[in-house]
Tab-separated table of C-alpha atoms and ligand atoms in Angstrom:
chain	number	residue	atom	x	y	z
A	1	MET	CA	-52.881	91.341	-60.232
A	2	LYS	CA	-51.171	88.655	-58.133
A	3	PRO	CA	-51.204	89.400	-54.379
A	4	LYS	CA	-47.865	89.815	-52.597
A	5	VAL	CA	-49.351	89.092	-49.185
A	6	VAL	CA	-52.229	86.830	-48.186
A	7	THR	CA	-53.682	87.280	-44.692
A	8	ILE	CA	-55.913	84.513	-43.399
A	9	GLY	CA	-58.425	85.892	-40.888
A	10	LEU	CA	-59.921	89.370	-41.184
A	11	GLY	CA	-60.806	90.054	-37.555
A	12	TYR	CA	-59.539	92.522	-34.975
A	13	ILE	CA	-55.904	91.968	-35.931
A	14	GLY	CA	-55.997	90.518	-39.464
A	15	LEU	CA	-58.055	93.343	-40.926
A	16	PRO	CA	-56.007	96.268	-39.529
A	17	THR	CA	-52.775	94.446	-40.441
A	18	SER	CA	-53.985	93.878	-44.028
A	19	ALA	CA	-55.154	97.484	-44.253
A	20	LEU	CA	-51.840	98.810	-43.004
A	21	ILE	CA	-49.696	96.707	-45.351
A	22	SER	CA	-51.869	97.529	-48.367
A	23	SER	CA	-51.789	101.238	-47.491
A	24	LYS	CA	-48.046	101.092	-48.266
A	25	GLY	CA	-48.827	100.056	-51.851
A	26	THR	CA	-48.428	96.283	-51.408
A	27	TYR	CA	-51.227	94.173	-52.886
A	28	VAL	CA	-52.878	92.221	-50.042
A	29	LEU	CA	-55.538	89.556	-50.403
A	30	GLY	CA	-57.444	89.066	-47.143
A	31	VAL	CA	-59.183	85.739	-46.635
A	32	ASP	CA	-62.096	85.061	-44.306
A	33	ILE	CA	-64.621	82.232	-43.971
A	34	ASN	CA	-67.463	84.735	-43.516
A	35	GLN	CA	-69.028	85.825	-46.836
A	36	LYS	CA	-70.598	88.911	-45.236
A	37	VAL	CA	-67.199	90.101	-43.983
A	38	VAL	CA	-65.673	89.539	-47.423
A	39	ASP	CA	-68.475	91.446	-49.189
A	40	LYS	CA	-68.330	94.341	-46.749
A	41	ILE	CA	-64.576	94.764	-47.107
A	42	ASN	CA	-64.776	94.614	-50.905
A	43	MET	CA	-67.236	97.519	-50.701
A	44	GLY	CA	-64.571	99.430	-48.755
A	45	GLU	CA	-66.392	99.063	-45.449
A	46	ILE	CA	-65.500	97.354	-42.159
A	47	HIS	CA	-67.318	95.028	-39.749
A	48	ILE	CA	-65.485	95.902	-36.504
A	49	ALA	CA	-65.328	99.094	-34.448
A	50	GLU	CA	-61.812	100.530	-34.554
A	51	PRO	CA	-60.896	104.210	-34.924
A	52	ASP	CA	-59.396	105.226	-38.324
A	53	LEU	CA	-59.583	101.695	-39.738
A	54	ASP	CA	-62.548	102.489	-42.008
A	55	LYS	CA	-60.637	105.244	-43.813
A	56	ILE	CA	-57.570	103.071	-44.447
A	57	VAL	CA	-59.639	100.105	-45.674
A	58	SER	CA	-61.786	102.234	-47.964
A	59	HIS	CA	-58.672	103.954	-49.410
A	60	SER	CA	-56.727	100.691	-49.976
A	61	VAL	CA	-59.749	98.963	-51.548
A	62	SER	CA	-60.453	101.923	-53.850
A	63	GLN	CA	-56.783	102.028	-54.909
A	64	GLY	CA	-56.909	98.315	-55.740
A	65	PHE	CA	-54.280	97.298	-53.156
A	66	PHE	CA	-56.652	95.374	-50.899
A	67	ARG	CA	-59.254	92.730	-51.756
A	68	ALA	CA	-61.060	90.150	-49.634
A	69	SER	CA	-61.964	86.621	-50.655
A	70	LEU	CA	-63.189	83.303	-49.285
A	71	LYS	CA	-60.195	81.537	-50.829
A	72	PRO	CA	-56.460	82.281	-50.791
A	73	LYS	CA	-54.365	82.782	-53.931
A	74	SER	CA	-50.679	82.299	-54.507
A	75	ALA	CA	-48.570	85.059	-52.877
A	76	ASP	CA	-45.057	85.571	-51.467
A	77	VAL	CA	-46.041	86.048	-47.806
A	78	TYR	CA	-48.789	84.268	-45.853
A	79	LEU	CA	-49.964	85.640	-42.503
A	80	ILE	CA	-52.089	83.425	-40.260
A	81	VAL	CA	-54.238	85.674	-38.059
A	82	VAL	CA	-57.141	83.452	-37.020
A	83	PRO	CA	-58.590	82.952	-33.516
A	84	THR	CA	-57.249	80.332	-31.111
A	85	PRO	CA	-60.074	79.806	-28.609
A	86	PHE	CA	-60.032	77.166	-25.902
A	87	LYS	CA	-62.153	74.052	-25.600
A	88	ASN	CA	-64.452	73.213	-22.659
A	89	ASN	CA	-61.589	71.781	-20.632
A	90	TYR	CA	-59.511	74.967	-21.212
A	91	GLU	CA	-57.239	73.225	-23.699
A	92	PRO	CA	-56.281	75.507	-26.570
A	93	ASP	CA	-58.026	74.832	-29.873
A	94	ILE	CA	-55.599	75.373	-32.740
A	95	SER	CA	-57.899	73.933	-35.402
A	96	PHE	CA	-58.376	77.332	-37.078
A	97	VAL	CA	-54.591	77.722	-37.427
A	98	GLU	CA	-54.448	74.201	-38.842
A	99	ASP	CA	-57.268	74.828	-41.334
A	100	ALA	CA	-55.704	78.130	-42.424
A	101	THR	CA	-52.342	76.410	-42.914
A	102	LYS	CA	-53.880	73.537	-44.881
A	103	SER	CA	-55.611	76.036	-47.174
A	104	ILE	CA	-52.301	77.555	-48.285
A	105	ILE	CA	-50.124	74.413	-48.420
A	106	PRO	CA	-50.901	73.753	-52.117
A	107	LEU	CA	-49.984	77.381	-52.945
A	108	LEU	CA	-46.542	77.444	-51.286
A	109	LYS	CA	-43.446	77.805	-53.459
A	110	GLU	CA	-39.721	78.291	-52.922
A	111	ASN	CA	-38.706	81.398	-50.905
A	112	ASP	CA	-42.207	82.052	-49.564
A	113	LEU	CA	-42.613	83.395	-46.038
A	114	TYR	CA	-45.222	81.831	-43.716
A	115	ILE	CA	-45.922	83.648	-40.424
A	116	ILE	CA	-48.301	82.807	-37.592
A	117	GLU	CA	-49.563	85.803	-35.573
A	118	SER	CA	-52.410	84.023	-33.742
A	119	THR	CA	-51.803	83.551	-30.013
A	120	SER	CA	-50.685	79.931	-29.888
A	121	PRO	CA	-49.445	77.267	-27.487
A	122	VAL	CA	-45.692	76.715	-27.426
A	123	GLY	CA	-44.661	74.446	-30.313
A	124	THR	CA	-47.500	75.397	-32.691
A	125	THR	CA	-45.153	76.835	-35.346
A	126	GLU	CA	-43.148	73.591	-35.322
A	127	LYS	CA	-46.392	71.589	-35.614
A	128	MET	CA	-47.519	73.668	-38.598
A	129	ALA	CA	-44.103	73.268	-40.223
A	130	LYS	CA	-44.512	69.498	-39.901
A	131	LEU	CA	-47.974	69.735	-41.460
A	132	ILE	CA	-46.511	71.682	-44.383
A	133	PHE	CA	-43.485	69.444	-44.961
A	134	ASP	CA	-45.456	66.207	-44.549
A	135	SER	CA	-47.394	67.068	-47.686
A	136	ARG	CA	-44.721	69.200	-49.432
A	137	PRO	CA	-41.365	67.591	-48.461
A	138	GLU	CA	-39.654	69.253	-51.424
A	139	LEU	CA	-40.099	72.634	-49.665
A	140	ARG	CA	-38.002	71.658	-46.641
A	141	GLU	CA	-35.387	74.421	-46.091
A	142	LYS	CA	-36.765	76.213	-49.149
A	143	ILE	CA	-39.412	78.341	-47.386
A	144	HIS	CA	-39.264	80.630	-44.337
A	145	ILE	CA	-41.446	79.952	-41.287
A	146	ALA	CA	-41.822	82.291	-38.300
A	147	TYR	CA	-44.019	83.246	-35.386
A	148	CYS	CA	-44.707	86.904	-34.578
A	149	PRO	CA	-47.369	87.766	-31.980
A	150	GLU	CA	-49.239	91.057	-31.956
A	151	ARG	CA	-49.523	93.205	-28.847
A	152	VAL	CA	-52.034	95.842	-29.810
A	153	LEU	CA	-54.757	97.292	-27.638
A	154	PRO	CA	-58.208	97.448	-29.268
A	155	GLY	CA	-59.146	101.108	-29.709
A	156	ASN	CA	-55.568	102.044	-30.562
A	157	ILE	CA	-54.713	99.249	-33.008
A	158	ILE	CA	-53.453	101.265	-35.978
A	159	TYR	CA	-51.026	103.324	-33.886
A	160	GLU	CA	-49.785	100.297	-31.947
A	161	LEU	CA	-49.385	98.097	-35.050
A	162	VAL	CA	-46.938	100.657	-36.378
A	163	ASN	CA	-45.214	101.741	-33.182
A	164	ASN	CA	-45.089	98.779	-30.776
A	165	ASP	CA	-41.913	96.702	-30.579
A	166	ARG	CA	-42.368	93.151	-31.854
A	167	VAL	CA	-40.830	89.811	-31.057
A	168	ILE	CA	-40.062	87.734	-34.144
A	169	GLY	CA	-39.105	84.080	-33.890
A	170	GLY	CA	-38.233	82.011	-36.934
A	171	LEU	CA	-37.783	78.249	-37.053
A	172	ASP	CA	-34.228	79.031	-38.195
A	173	LYS	CA	-32.097	82.160	-38.488
A	174	ILE	CA	-32.894	82.790	-42.160
A	175	SER	CA	-36.622	82.618	-41.413
A	176	THR	CA	-36.244	85.153	-38.581
A	177	GLU	CA	-34.320	87.473	-40.909
A	178	ALA	CA	-36.895	87.105	-43.687
A	179	ALA	CA	-39.735	87.894	-41.270
A	180	ILE	CA	-37.875	90.923	-39.855
A	181	LYS	CA	-37.336	92.242	-43.389
A	182	PHE	CA	-41.066	91.892	-44.039
A	183	TYR	CA	-42.230	93.650	-40.828
A	184	LYS	CA	-39.695	96.461	-41.330
A	185	LYS	CA	-41.813	97.670	-44.243
A	186	PHE	CA	-44.642	98.789	-41.985
A	187	VAL	CA	-43.476	98.644	-38.335
A	188	LYS	CA	-41.558	101.546	-36.772
A	189	GLY	CA	-41.123	99.848	-33.385
A	190	LYS	CA	-38.032	97.715	-32.734
A	191	LEU	CA	-38.082	94.154	-34.109
A	192	HIS	CA	-36.499	91.706	-31.674
A	193	PRO	CA	-35.198	88.436	-33.143
A	194	THR	CA	-35.599	85.124	-31.299
A	195	ASN	CA	-36.742	81.574	-32.051
A	196	ALA	CA	-40.350	80.479	-32.639
A	197	ARG	CA	-40.892	78.754	-29.278
A	198	THR	CA	-39.676	81.789	-27.329
A	199	ALA	CA	-41.841	84.143	-29.402
A	200	GLU	CA	-44.898	81.936	-28.820
A	201	MET	CA	-44.238	81.823	-25.097
A	202	CYS	CA	-43.509	85.538	-24.900
A	203	LYS	CA	-47.077	86.419	-25.899
A	204	LEU	CA	-48.531	83.971	-23.360
A	205	VAL	CA	-46.227	85.239	-20.641
A	206	GLU	CA	-47.029	88.916	-21.247
A	207	ASN	CA	-50.727	88.355	-20.684
A	208	SER	CA	-50.199	85.838	-17.872
A	209	SER	CA	-47.967	88.339	-16.106
A	210	ARG	CA	-50.758	90.885	-16.179
A	211	ASP	CA	-53.269	88.311	-14.962
A	212	VAL	CA	-51.022	87.380	-12.028
A	213	GLN	CA	-50.530	91.027	-11.088
A	214	ILE	CA	-54.263	91.727	-11.232
A	215	ALA	CA	-54.884	88.613	-9.107
A	216	PHE	CA	-52.591	90.078	-6.455
A	217	ALA	CA	-54.663	93.277	-6.448
A	218	ASN	CA	-57.919	91.301	-6.350
A	219	GLU	CA	-56.665	89.168	-3.455
A	220	LEU	CA	-55.691	92.336	-1.586
A	221	SER	CA	-59.196	93.733	-2.103
A	222	ILE	CA	-60.717	90.665	-0.429
A	223	ILE	CA	-58.229	90.776	2.464
A	224	CYS	CA	-58.866	94.510	2.906
A	225	ASP	CA	-62.603	93.975	3.053
A	226	GLN	CA	-62.095	91.637	6.021
A	227	ALA	CA	-59.491	93.909	7.597
A	228	LYS	CA	-61.692	97.005	7.157
A	229	VAL	CA	-58.987	98.803	5.207
A	230	ASN	CA	-59.735	100.811	2.067
A	231	VAL	CA	-57.864	98.868	-0.630
A	232	TRP	CA	-57.633	101.849	-2.993
A	233	GLU	CA	-56.032	104.039	-0.357
A	234	LEU	CA	-53.738	101.177	0.615
A	235	ILE	CA	-52.594	100.589	-2.981
A	236	SER	CA	-52.054	104.277	-3.711
A	237	LEU	CA	-49.880	104.516	-0.578
A	238	ALA	CA	-47.957	101.296	-1.285
A	239	ASN	CA	-47.317	102.461	-4.854
A	240	MET	CA	-45.443	105.466	-3.493
A	241	HIS	CA	-42.616	103.021	-2.828
A	242	PRO	CA	-40.233	103.523	-5.750
A	243	ARG	CA	-40.167	99.818	-6.679
A	244	VAL	CA	-43.796	98.835	-6.020
A	245	ASN	CA	-46.503	99.031	-8.674
A	246	ILE	CA	-49.719	97.247	-7.694
A	247	LEU	CA	-52.465	97.154	-10.330
A	248	ASN	CA	-56.162	97.814	-9.727
A	249	PRO	CA	-58.629	95.348	-8.270
A	250	GLY	CA	-61.931	95.054	-10.107
A	251	CYS	CA	-64.870	92.683	-10.423
A	252	GLY	CA	-62.769	90.070	-12.225
A	253	VAL	CA	-60.686	89.857	-15.384
A	254	GLY	CA	-62.285	89.738	-18.803
A	255	GLY	CA	-61.600	90.278	-22.470
A	256	HIS	CA	-60.364	87.880	-25.074
A	257	CYS	CA	-56.667	87.871	-24.112
A	258	ILE	CA	-55.751	88.159	-20.462
A	259	ALA	CA	-58.517	85.879	-19.181
A	260	VAL	CA	-57.709	83.335	-21.921
A	261	ASP	CA	-53.983	83.177	-22.697
A	262	PRO	CA	-52.816	81.882	-19.284
A	263	TYR	CA	-54.786	78.684	-19.931
A	264	PHE	CA	-52.459	77.993	-22.879
A	265	LEU	CA	-49.630	77.634	-20.374
A	266	ILE	CA	-51.663	76.000	-17.615
A	267	SER	CA	-53.064	73.262	-19.846
A	268	GLU	CA	-49.646	72.331	-21.182
A	269	PHE	CA	-47.666	72.735	-17.947
A	270	PRO	CA	-50.294	71.969	-15.254
A	271	ASN	CA	-47.849	71.033	-12.486
A	272	GLU	CA	-45.438	73.861	-13.157
A	273	SER	CA	-47.943	76.720	-13.674
A	274	GLN	CA	-48.721	77.129	-9.963
A	275	ILE	CA	-48.967	80.874	-9.579
A	276	ILE	CA	-50.472	81.310	-13.054
A	277	GLY	CA	-53.185	78.734	-12.340
A	278	LYS	CA	-53.950	80.150	-8.896
A	279	SER	CA	-54.184	83.664	-10.331
A	280	ARG	CA	-56.786	82.537	-12.866
A	281	GLN	CA	-58.756	81.019	-9.976
A	282	ILE	CA	-58.471	84.173	-7.878
A	283	ASN	CA	-59.570	86.420	-10.730
A	284	ASN	CA	-62.539	84.154	-11.498
A	285	TYR	CA	-63.405	83.908	-7.796
A	286	LYS	CA	-63.377	87.715	-7.505
A	287	SER	CA	-66.544	87.844	-9.653
A	288	GLU	CA	-68.283	85.289	-7.407
A	289	TRP	CA	-67.162	87.251	-4.365
A	290	CYS	CA	-68.680	90.460	-5.789
A	291	GLU	CA	-71.920	88.614	-6.419
A	292	LYS	CA	-71.943	87.399	-2.804
A	293	LYS	CA	-71.297	90.948	-1.568
A	294	ILE	CA	-74.230	92.278	-3.573
A	295	PHE	CA	-76.451	89.596	-2.030
A	296	GLU	CA	-75.235	90.510	1.477
A	297	GLU	CA	-75.993	94.200	0.881
A	298	LYS	CA	-79.484	93.266	-0.232
A	299	GLU	CA	-80.059	91.164	2.903
A	300	LYS	CA	-78.770	93.957	5.144
A	301	PHE	CA	-81.113	96.440	3.506
A	302	LEU	CA	-84.072	94.096	3.912
A	303	LEU	CA	-83.303	93.652	7.600
A	304	ASN	CA	-82.974	97.387	8.237
A	305	ASN	CA	-85.873	98.576	6.061
A	306	ASN	CA	-88.320	95.704	6.036
A	307	ARG	CA	-88.526	95.752	2.258
A	308	ASN	CA	-86.409	94.618	-0.650
A	309	PRO	CA	-84.139	97.289	-2.141
A	310	VAL	CA	-84.059	98.412	-5.773
A	311	ILE	CA	-80.514	97.687	-6.922
A	312	ALA	CA	-78.693	99.360	-9.828
A	313	LEU	CA	-75.756	97.537	-11.436
A	314	LEU	CA	-73.566	100.001	-13.309
A	315	GLY	CA	-71.272	98.842	-16.135
A	316	LEU	CA	-71.397	95.585	-18.106
A	317	THR	CA	-68.374	95.688	-20.446
A	318	PHE	CA	-65.096	93.875	-19.755
A	319	LYS	CA	-63.251	97.108	-18.986
A	320	PRO	CA	-63.981	100.852	-18.783
A	321	ASN	CA	-64.851	103.068	-21.737
A	322	ILE	CA	-65.363	100.384	-24.372
A	323	ASP	CA	-68.444	98.597	-25.723
A	324	ASP	CA	-66.896	95.109	-25.737
A	325	ILE	CA	-68.578	92.470	-23.552
A	326	ARG	CA	-66.427	89.437	-24.437
A	327	GLU	CA	-65.635	87.389	-21.293
A	328	SER	CA	-66.917	90.348	-19.264
A	329	PRO	CA	-66.915	89.620	-15.517
A	330	ALA	CA	-69.408	92.451	-14.945
A	331	LEU	CA	-71.841	90.877	-17.386
A	332	LYS	CA	-71.287	87.470	-15.798
A	333	ILE	CA	-72.191	88.946	-12.401
A	334	ALA	CA	-75.255	90.703	-13.853
A	335	ARG	CA	-76.475	87.504	-15.508
A	336	GLN	CA	-76.012	85.487	-12.306
A	337	ILE	CA	-77.902	88.097	-10.302
A	338	GLU	CA	-80.725	88.189	-12.856
A	339	LYS	CA	-80.904	84.388	-12.793
A	340	ASN	CA	-80.943	84.056	-9.014
A	341	LYS	CA	-83.007	87.105	-8.047
A	342	GLN	CA	-86.264	86.727	-6.165
A	343	ARG	CA	-89.390	87.684	-8.060
A	344	ASP	CA	-90.224	90.709	-5.925
A	345	ILE	CA	-86.854	92.404	-6.302
A	346	GLU	CA	-86.068	95.018	-8.921
A	347	ILE	CA	-82.583	95.140	-10.470
A	348	LEU	CA	-81.680	97.866	-12.935
A	349	TYR	CA	-78.846	97.202	-15.395
A	350	VAL	CA	-77.001	100.167	-16.871
A	351	ASP	CA	-74.283	100.555	-19.467
A	352	PRO	CA	-74.207	103.813	-21.428
A	353	ASN	CA	-71.858	102.240	-24.022
A	354	ILE	CA	-74.273	99.433	-24.905
A	355	GLN	CA	-77.572	99.804	-26.795
A	356	SER	CA	-79.062	96.416	-25.959
A	357	ILE	CA	-78.016	93.082	-24.600
A	358	GLU	CA	-79.686	89.706	-24.891
A	359	GLY	CA	-81.567	88.588	-21.781
A	360	LEU	CA	-81.153	91.844	-19.803
A	361	LYS	CA	-83.367	94.923	-19.874
A	362	LEU	CA	-81.125	97.996	-19.796
A	363	SER	CA	-82.069	101.195	-17.952
A	364	LYS	CA	-80.876	104.762	-18.406
A	365	LEU	CA	-78.219	105.962	-15.967
A	366	ASN	CA	-80.169	108.850	-14.390
A	367	TYR	CA	-83.306	106.777	-13.985
A	368	ALA	CA	-81.368	103.989	-12.269
A	369	ILE	CA	-79.527	106.383	-9.940
A	370	ASN	CA	-82.778	108.051	-8.844
A	371	LYS	CA	-84.804	104.887	-8.544
A	372	SER	CA	-82.386	102.605	-6.723
A	373	ASP	CA	-81.561	102.153	-3.041
A	374	ILE	CA	-78.257	100.380	-3.656
A	375	ILE	CA	-75.877	101.432	-6.427
A	376	ILE	CA	-73.212	98.931	-7.450
A	377	PHE	CA	-70.296	100.095	-9.602
A	378	LEU	CA	-68.917	97.174	-11.631
A	379	VAL	CA	-67.012	99.072	-14.346
A	380	ALA	CA	-65.414	102.530	-14.000
A	381	HIS	CA	-66.813	104.140	-17.170
A	382	ASP	CA	-66.094	107.883	-17.395
A	383	GLN	CA	-69.860	108.540	-17.432
A	384	PHE	CA	-70.027	107.190	-13.856
A	385	LYS	CA	-67.452	109.604	-12.482
A	386	ASN	CA	-68.624	112.512	-10.304
A	387	LEU	CA	-72.286	111.497	-10.332
A	388	LYS	CA	-74.496	113.359	-7.862
A	389	ILE	CA	-75.887	110.650	-5.628
A	390	GLU	CA	-78.109	111.281	-2.587
A	391	ASN	CA	-76.397	110.482	0.717
A	392	SER	CA	-79.168	108.091	1.708
A	393	LYS	CA	-78.226	105.640	-1.041
A	394	ILE	CA	-75.880	102.743	-0.428
A	395	ILE	CA	-72.905	102.652	-2.757
A	396	VAL	CA	-70.814	99.553	-3.417
A	397	ASP	CA	-67.804	100.385	-5.550
A	398	PHE	CA	-65.855	97.412	-6.944
A	399	CYS	CA	-63.808	99.474	-9.397
A	400	ASN	CA	-62.771	102.718	-7.684
A	401	VAL	CA	-64.973	104.974	-9.777
A	402	ASN	CA	-64.295	108.044	-7.679
A	403	GLN	CA	-62.258	107.589	-4.602
A	404	TYR	CA	-58.504	107.312	-4.911
A	405	GLY	CA	-55.829	107.456	-7.552
B	501	SAJ	N1	-57.956	94.834	-15.251
B	501	SAJ	C1	-58.039	94.895	-13.874
B	501	SAJ	N2	-57.119	95.639	-13.207
B	501	SAJ	C2	-56.122	96.300	-13.856
B	501	SAJ	C3	-56.024	96.222	-15.261
B	501	SAJ	C4	-56.963	95.471	-15.939
B	501	SAJ	O1	-58.931	94.308	-13.248
B	501	SAJ	O2	-55.319	96.953	-13.169
B	501	SAJ	C5	-58.936	94.024	-15.994
B	501	SAJ	C6	-59.792	94.827	-16.963
B	501	SAJ	O3	-60.887	95.420	-16.314
B	501	SAJ	C7	-60.204	93.748	-17.939
B	501	SAJ	C8	-58.980	92.833	-17.997
B	501	SAJ	O4	-58.244	93.115	-16.832
B	501	SAJ	O5	-61.313	93.024	-17.466
B	501	SAJ	C9	-58.093	92.990	-19.215
B	501	SAJ	O6	-57.890	94.350	-19.551
B	501	SAJ	P1	-56.517	94.952	-20.117
B	501	SAJ	O7	-56.731	96.375	-20.450
B	501	SAJ	O8	-55.437	94.695	-19.164
B	501	SAJ	O9	-56.196	94.082	-21.402
B	501	SAJ	P2	-56.901	93.791	-22.834
B	501	SAJ	O10	-57.453	92.400	-22.761
B	501	SAJ	O11	-57.795	94.864	-23.291
B	501	SAJ	O12	-55.606	93.827	-23.827
B	501	SAJ	C10	-54.492	93.052	-23.545
B	501	SAJ	C11	-53.250	93.891	-23.632
B	501	SAJ	N3	-52.195	93.192	-22.898
B	501	SAJ	C12	-51.531	93.747	-21.870
B	501	SAJ	O13	-51.760	94.848	-21.429
B	501	SAJ	C13	-50.438	92.881	-21.306
B	501	SAJ	C14	-52.794	94.101	-25.068
B	501	SAJ	O14	-51.529	94.725	-25.116
B	501	SAJ	C15	-52.728	92.765	-25.786
B	501	SAJ	O15	-52.399	92.947	-27.140
B	501	SAJ	C16	-54.070	92.120	-25.724
B	501	SAJ	O16	-54.425	91.925	-24.352
B	501	SAJ	C17	-53.981	90.814	-26.482
B	501	SAJ	O17	-54.420	90.763	-27.648
B	501	SAJ	O18	-53.383	89.868	-25.970
């Protein structure tokens, strides 16, 4: 059977998207460069942790509506859902989008729809259109090209893929309309038409906006520490104002989106992205600041007790109640502390959501709580709430595990 849709990239977004479309009875061919991923999916299994996804994939594969392959085939719709990491100098790397596009150029025919979903710098869709038309000039104005970012939250992807509103920006009006018609088949949320550049920027701005707001909260937490004001109490009181909504400070900002996407704007508009650039710096600095605070607590303990403390660091993931450590500020802090610790000091690392982690020996929660003199909360996992901790222990809470809110 000839596929109707080809998705390039079977990761956190490409796989659920393929599964969802194929579950509606449309034949989808998913393409990935990783043979193991391809084999697993063709057995009806999945390689990522996401609730309900396994059932949908196994059903679609068994019904013959979803197959995976290393190579694309001719279809009517092509979805580019590959990663866009950044290079060492924080410049976005769109080579995966380019490679994916090149792989389907020979397959394109009149009336096909080509959509990029990967988070991309402004102008990427236009660049890819140029790439396509440079080698297939006869397709100019004969195919539809659009950009449509995803906005889903890992852990709730299937629900959000269906129910979130989406922004859809074509290179021309007919492309936008063609893309809207396509998404209507499986999205219940509203589909908002715009142009490709605005859609590209919208995704970057959504995550940058969150980064800026978190930076404000993180800056407040540092000011409050100096001012001897409890930042959590302060924020909960300020948020009682009907038009104020301050987010939560933490030990930094991690994950694969919010700590990354702002750089796509900063690198392209370095002089203009003042507040966005500063916010990235503040959020990165917050992790260093936490590390410094932990060191100060250790020194204080040594002075008062004439011995080094045992320190427990609680939480290593990039946010609470997940097992994802990508760009995790808590893990960055833990690794720095492990690297710089003196030989005669014992640090216990705890994360109940993680089995093992390279380069760090993990301890059980209860053991660490009993054994340590100083307990540092880096991530507010539910398992850390309402712990019974002896009064004699020193607690440093960077993430408001228990106090306010
Ligand atoms: N964080 C704080 N304080 C807060 C909220 C978050 O310090 O008040 C930290 C978290 O601990 C974490 C980081 O920010 O380290 C990011 O967490 P998050 O839950 O805000 O975001 P992600 O990365 O899990 O998912 C985001 C979502 N974007 C927004 O909420 C604007 C999701 O909708 C996007 O689809 C996703 O990024 C993405 O793919 O871009």
